[in-house]
PDB file of C-alpha atoms in Angstrom:
ATOM      1  CA  MET A  74       4.069 -62.281 -13.419  1.00 39.00           C
ATOM      2  CA  ALA A  75       1.430 -59.632 -13.558  1.00 42.00           C
ATOM      3  CA  GLU A  76      -1.734 -60.672 -15.253  1.00 43.00           C
ATOM      4  CA  SER A  77      -3.215 -58.372 -17.854  1.00 46.00           C
ATOM      5  CA  PRO A  78      -6.654 -57.124 -16.935  1.00 54.00           C
ATOM      6  CA  THR A  79      -9.419 -59.094 -18.518  1.00 60.00           C
ATOM      7  CA  ALA A  80     -11.379 -57.500 -21.274  1.00 58.00           C
ATOM      8  CA  PRO A  81     -14.756 -56.224 -20.156  1.00 62.00           C
ATOM      9  CA  SER A  82     -17.809 -58.142 -21.073  1.00 69.00           C
ATOM     10  CA  GLU A  83     -20.178 -56.770 -23.640  1.00 72.00           C
ATOM     11  CA  GLU A  84     -22.719 -56.262 -20.845  1.00 82.00           C
ATOM     12  CA  GLU A  85     -20.258 -54.154 -18.820  1.00 82.00           C
ATOM     13  CA  VAL A  86     -19.553 -51.954 -21.821  1.00 78.00           C
ATOM     14  CA  ARG A  87     -23.284 -51.486 -22.461  1.00 84.00           C
ATOM     15  CA  ARG A  88     -23.864 -50.624 -18.809  1.00 90.00           C
ATOM     16  CA  LEU A  89     -21.072 -48.037 -18.861  1.00 89.00           C
ATOM     17  CA  MET A  90     -22.489 -46.477 -22.015  1.00 89.00           C
ATOM     18  CA  MET A  91     -25.958 -46.293 -20.463  1.00 94.00           C
ATOM     19  CA  VAL A  92     -24.567 -44.605 -17.350  1.00 95.00           C
ATOM     20  CA  TYR A  93     -22.637 -42.183 -19.553  1.00 94.00           C
ATOM     21  CA  GLN A  94     -25.779 -41.317 -21.512  1.00 96.00           C
ATOM     22  CA  GLN A  95     -27.692 -40.746 -18.267  1.00 97.00           C
ATOM     23  CA  TYR A  96     -24.968 -38.409 -17.035  1.00 97.00           C
ATOM     24  CA  GLN A  97     -25.006 -36.636 -20.374  1.00 97.00           C
ATOM     25  CA  ALA A  98     -28.787 -36.099 -20.170  1.00 97.00           C
ATOM     26  CA  GLU A  99     -28.480 -34.828 -16.581  1.00 97.00           C
ATOM     27  CA  ALA A 100     -25.712 -32.427 -17.600  1.00 97.00           C
ATOM     28  CA  GLU A 101     -27.802 -31.058 -20.460  1.00 97.00           C
ATOM     29  CA  ALA A 102     -30.783 -30.551 -18.148  1.00 97.00           C
ATOM     30  CA  ILE A 103     -28.603 -28.721 -15.628  1.00 97.00           C
ATOM     31  CA  VAL A 104     -27.187 -26.457 -18.335  1.00 97.00           C
ATOM     32  CA  ARG A 105     -30.743 -25.575 -19.409  1.00 97.00           C
ATOM     33  CA  GLN A 106     -31.701 -24.891 -15.778  1.00 97.00           C
ATOM     34  CA  LEU A 107     -28.639 -22.681 -15.328  1.00 97.00           C
ATOM     35  CA  GLY A 108     -29.717 -20.688 -18.381  1.00 97.00           C
ATOM     36  CA  LEU A 109     -33.156 -20.137 -16.859  1.00 96.00           C
ATOM     37  CA  PHE A 110     -31.600 -19.089 -13.559  1.00 96.00           C
ATOM     38  CA  GLN A 111     -29.378 -16.604 -15.399  1.00 96.00           C
ATOM     39  CA  LEU A 112     -32.425 -15.112 -17.127  1.00 93.00           C
ATOM     40  CA  SER A 113     -34.151 -14.790 -13.756  1.00 94.00           C
ATOM     41  CA  VAL A 114     -31.108 -13.093 -12.211  1.00 95.00           C
ATOM     42  CA  GLU A 115     -31.024 -10.654 -15.121  1.00 92.00           C
ATOM     43  CA  GLY A 116     -34.747 -10.003 -14.599  1.00 90.00           C
ATOM     44  CA  CYS A 117     -34.101  -9.204 -10.933  1.00 93.00           C
ATOM     45  CA  GLU A 118     -31.312  -6.828 -11.911  1.00 93.00           C
ATOM     46  CA  LYS A 119     -33.559  -5.028 -14.395  1.00 88.00           C
ATOM     47  CA  ALA A 120     -36.331  -4.760 -11.818  1.00 90.00           C
ATOM     48  CA  LEU A 121     -33.899  -3.343  -9.257  1.00 93.00           C
ATOM     49  CA  LYS A 122     -32.719  -0.721 -11.770  1.00 90.00           C
ATOM     50  CA  ALA A 123     -36.322   0.201 -12.533  1.00 86.00           C
ATOM     51  CA  VAL A 124     -37.152   0.640  -8.826  1.00 90.00           C
ATOM     52  CA  ASP A 125     -34.014   2.764  -8.366  1.00 90.00           C
ATOM     53  CA  ALA A 126     -35.021   4.954 -11.311  1.00 85.00           C
ATOM     54  CA  MET A 127     -38.551   5.201  -9.981  1.00 86.00           C
ATOM     55  CA  GLU A 128     -37.341   6.424  -6.597  1.00 85.00           C
ATOM     56  CA  THR A 129     -35.575   9.419  -8.165  1.00 87.00           C
ATOM     57  CA  ALA A 130     -38.520  10.325 -10.400  1.00 87.00           C
ATOM     58  CA  GLU A 131     -41.383  12.676  -9.561  1.00 88.00           C
ATOM     59  CA  ASP A 132     -45.023  11.602  -9.254  1.00 85.00           C
ATOM     60  CA  GLY A 133     -46.658  12.113 -12.647  1.00 88.00           C
ATOM     61  CA  GLN A 134     -43.336  12.046 -14.494  1.00 90.00           C
ATOM     62  CA  GLU A 135     -43.340  10.333 -17.871  1.00 90.00           C
ATOM     63  CA  MET A 136     -41.162   7.232 -18.011  1.00 85.00           C
ATOM     64  CA  LEU A 137     -40.244   4.434 -20.342  1.00 84.00           C
ATOM     65  CA  VAL A 138     -41.262   1.184 -18.664  1.00 79.00           C
ATOM     66  CA  PRO A 139     -39.625  -2.064 -19.808  1.00 76.00           C
ATOM     67  CA  ILE A 140     -42.111  -4.746 -20.838  1.00 81.00           C
ATOM     68  CA  GLY A 141     -39.582  -7.380 -21.943  1.00 77.00           C
ATOM     69  CA  GLN A 142     -37.683  -8.296 -25.081  1.00 82.00           C
ATOM     70  CA  ASP A 143     -36.001  -4.858 -25.042  1.00 83.00           C
ATOM     71  CA  SER A 144     -39.388  -3.211 -25.526  1.00 90.00           C
ATOM     72  CA  PHE A 145     -40.801  -0.280 -23.567  1.00 88.00           C
ATOM     73  CA  ILE A 146     -44.028   1.645 -23.127  1.00 92.00           C
ATOM     74  CA  HIS A 147     -44.542   5.287 -22.202  1.00 92.00           C
ATOM     75  CA  ALA A 148     -46.183   5.689 -18.809  1.00 89.00           C
ATOM     76  CA  LYS A 149     -46.732   8.303 -16.123  1.00 90.00           C
ATOM     77  CA  LEU A 150     -45.603   7.478 -12.630  1.00 88.00           C
ATOM     78  CA  ALA A 151     -48.648   7.401 -10.353  1.00 88.00           C
ATOM     79  CA  SER A 152     -46.688   6.751  -7.152  1.00 86.00           C
ATOM     80  CA  ARG A 153     -42.962   6.396  -6.694  1.00 84.00           C
ATOM     81  CA  ASP A 154     -43.300   4.443  -3.451  1.00 85.00           C
ATOM     82  CA  LYS A 155     -45.570   1.589  -4.558  1.00 90.00           C
ATOM     83  CA  VAL A 156     -44.234  -1.451  -6.353  1.00 92.00           C
ATOM     84  CA  ILE A 157     -46.106  -4.636  -7.241  1.00 93.00           C
ATOM     85  CA  VAL A 158     -43.782  -7.596  -6.665  1.00 94.00           C
ATOM     86  CA  GLY A 159     -44.412 -11.187  -7.713  1.00 91.00           C
ATOM     87  CA  ILE A 160     -44.030 -13.638  -4.836  1.00 89.00           C
ATOM     88  CA  GLY A 161     -44.609 -16.843  -6.787  1.00 87.00           C
ATOM     89  CA  ALA A 162     -47.438 -19.008  -8.079  1.00 92.00           C
ATOM     90  CA  GLY A 163     -48.800 -16.052 -10.065  1.00 91.00           C
ATOM     91  CA  VAL A 164     -49.380 -14.031  -6.879  1.00 94.00           C
ATOM     92  CA  SER A 165     -48.156 -10.440  -6.535  1.00 93.00           C
ATOM     93  CA  ILE A 166     -48.305  -8.029  -3.627  1.00 95.00           C
ATOM     94  CA  GLU A 167     -47.808  -4.316  -3.225  1.00 94.00           C
ATOM     95  CA  LYS A 168     -44.701  -3.200  -1.354  1.00 95.00           C
ATOM     96  CA  ASN A 169     -42.947   0.075  -0.824  1.00 94.00           C
ATOM     97  CA  ALA A 170     -39.792   0.658  -2.858  1.00 92.00           C
ATOM     98  CA  VAL A 171     -37.411  -0.320  -0.038  1.00 93.00           C
ATOM     99  CA  GLU A 172     -39.245  -3.586   0.669  1.00 95.00           C
ATOM    100  CA  ALA A 173     -39.420  -4.318  -3.057  1.00 95.00           C
ATOM    101  CA  LYS A 174     -35.664  -3.897  -3.436  1.00 95.00           C
ATOM    102  CA  GLU A 175     -35.041  -6.109  -0.398  1.00 96.00           C
ATOM    103  CA  SER A 176     -37.326  -8.772  -1.861  1.00 95.00           C
ATOM    104  CA  LEU A 177     -35.630  -8.604  -5.275  1.00 96.00           C
ATOM    105  CA  ASP A 178     -32.149  -8.689  -3.731  1.00 96.00           C
ATOM    106  CA  LYS A 179     -33.131 -11.741  -1.674  1.00 96.00           C
ATOM    107  CA  ARG A 180     -34.536 -13.515  -4.737  1.00 96.00           C
ATOM    108  CA  LYS A 181     -31.402 -12.696  -6.728  1.00 96.00           C
ATOM    109  CA  ALA A 182     -29.213 -14.108  -3.929  1.00 97.00           C
ATOM    110  CA  GLN A 183     -31.308 -17.301  -3.781  1.00 96.00           C
ATOM    111  CA  LEU A 184     -31.016 -17.741  -7.541  1.00 96.00           C
ATOM    112  CA  SER A 185     -27.258 -17.193  -7.395  1.00 95.00           C
ATOM    113  CA  GLU A 186     -26.905 -19.723  -4.578  1.00 97.00           C
ATOM    114  CA  ALA A 187     -28.976 -22.292  -6.462  1.00 96.00           C
ATOM    115  CA  SER A 188     -26.877 -21.671  -9.582  1.00 97.00           C
ATOM    116  CA  GLY A 189     -23.727 -22.297  -7.570  1.00 96.00           C
ATOM    117  CA  LYS A 190     -25.078 -25.602  -6.304  1.00 97.00           C
ATOM    118  CA  LEU A 191     -26.091 -26.634  -9.817  1.00 97.00           C
ATOM    119  CA  ASN A 192     -22.625 -25.738 -11.087  1.00 97.00           C
ATOM    120  CA  GLN A 193     -21.099 -27.978  -8.410  1.00 98.00           C
ATOM    121  CA  THR A 194     -23.413 -30.822  -9.412  1.00 97.00           C
ATOM    122  CA  LEU A 195     -22.541 -30.272 -13.069  1.00 97.00           C
ATOM    123  CA  SER A 196     -18.846 -30.390 -12.228  1.00 97.00           C
ATOM    124  CA  LYS A 197     -19.272 -33.718 -10.405  1.00 97.00           C
ATOM    125  CA  ILE A 198     -21.216 -35.171 -13.330  1.00 97.00           C
ATOM    126  CA  GLU A 199     -18.517 -34.024 -15.751  1.00 96.00           C
ATOM    127  CA  GLN A 200     -15.872 -35.694 -13.556  1.00 96.00           C
ATOM    128  CA  GLU A 201     -17.813 -38.964 -13.610  1.00 95.00           C
ATOM    129  CA  MET A 202     -18.234 -38.687 -17.367  1.00 94.00           C
ATOM    130  CA  GLY A 203     -14.468 -38.189 -17.655  1.00 94.00           C
ATOM    131  CA  LYS A 204     -13.848 -41.340 -15.614  1.00 90.00           C
ATOM    132  CA  ILE A 205     -16.165 -43.321 -17.876  1.00 89.00           C
ATOM    133  CA  GLN A 206     -14.420 -41.920 -20.966  1.00 88.00           C
ATOM    134  CA  SER A 207     -11.069 -42.956 -19.507  1.00 86.00           C
ATOM    135  CA  ILE A 208     -12.340 -46.480 -18.811  1.00 83.00           C
ATOM    136  CA  ALA A 209     -13.858 -46.672 -22.294  1.00 80.00           C
ATOM    137  CA  ALA A 210     -10.544 -45.606 -23.835  1.00 82.00           C
ATOM    138  CA  LYS A 211      -8.765 -48.397 -21.936  1.00 79.00           C
ATOM    139  CA  TYR A 212     -11.339 -50.932 -23.120  1.00 78.00           C
ATOM    140  CA  GLU A 213     -11.035 -49.690 -26.687  1.00 75.00           C
ATOM    141  CA  GLN A 214      -7.261 -50.037 -26.478  1.00 75.00           C
ATOM    142  CA  GLN A 215      -7.628 -53.616 -25.185  1.00 72.00           C
ATOM    143  CA  PHE A 216      -9.986 -54.526 -28.013  1.00 68.00           C
ATOM    144  CA  SER A 217      -7.642 -53.105 -30.634  1.00 67.00           C
ATOM    145  CA  GLU A 218      -4.663 -55.137 -29.374  1.00 63.00           C
TER     146      GLU A 218
END
């Protein structure tokens, strides 16, 4: 005769719930990080559009320059070949338009790659959470019988 599985101890149930809560906290942190990455990707895209627009403009031409939060300022283009690009840690350097676009494209690709890796990690965490939920449902069924 097959023996019915023994009911889990109270300690095992507590441990499973703690692991589940840890996974849940990790998943929430990853979702927040993915949101920040998405904002950064969008920032790169906006910067690339601005550099493209700058390249077709004339020196001294009046432009609307985005300053964030869908806000703009009027400005005159001093040079259409010089772009100041942030390189991290609050440091920026001057590059020509082609180098600036290459730098922004590279940053965008790195952000997209990191987002992909985070999405994979999130998927694994969600799978583990599903396993714990399945185990918890079995335990709950055993306790109700």
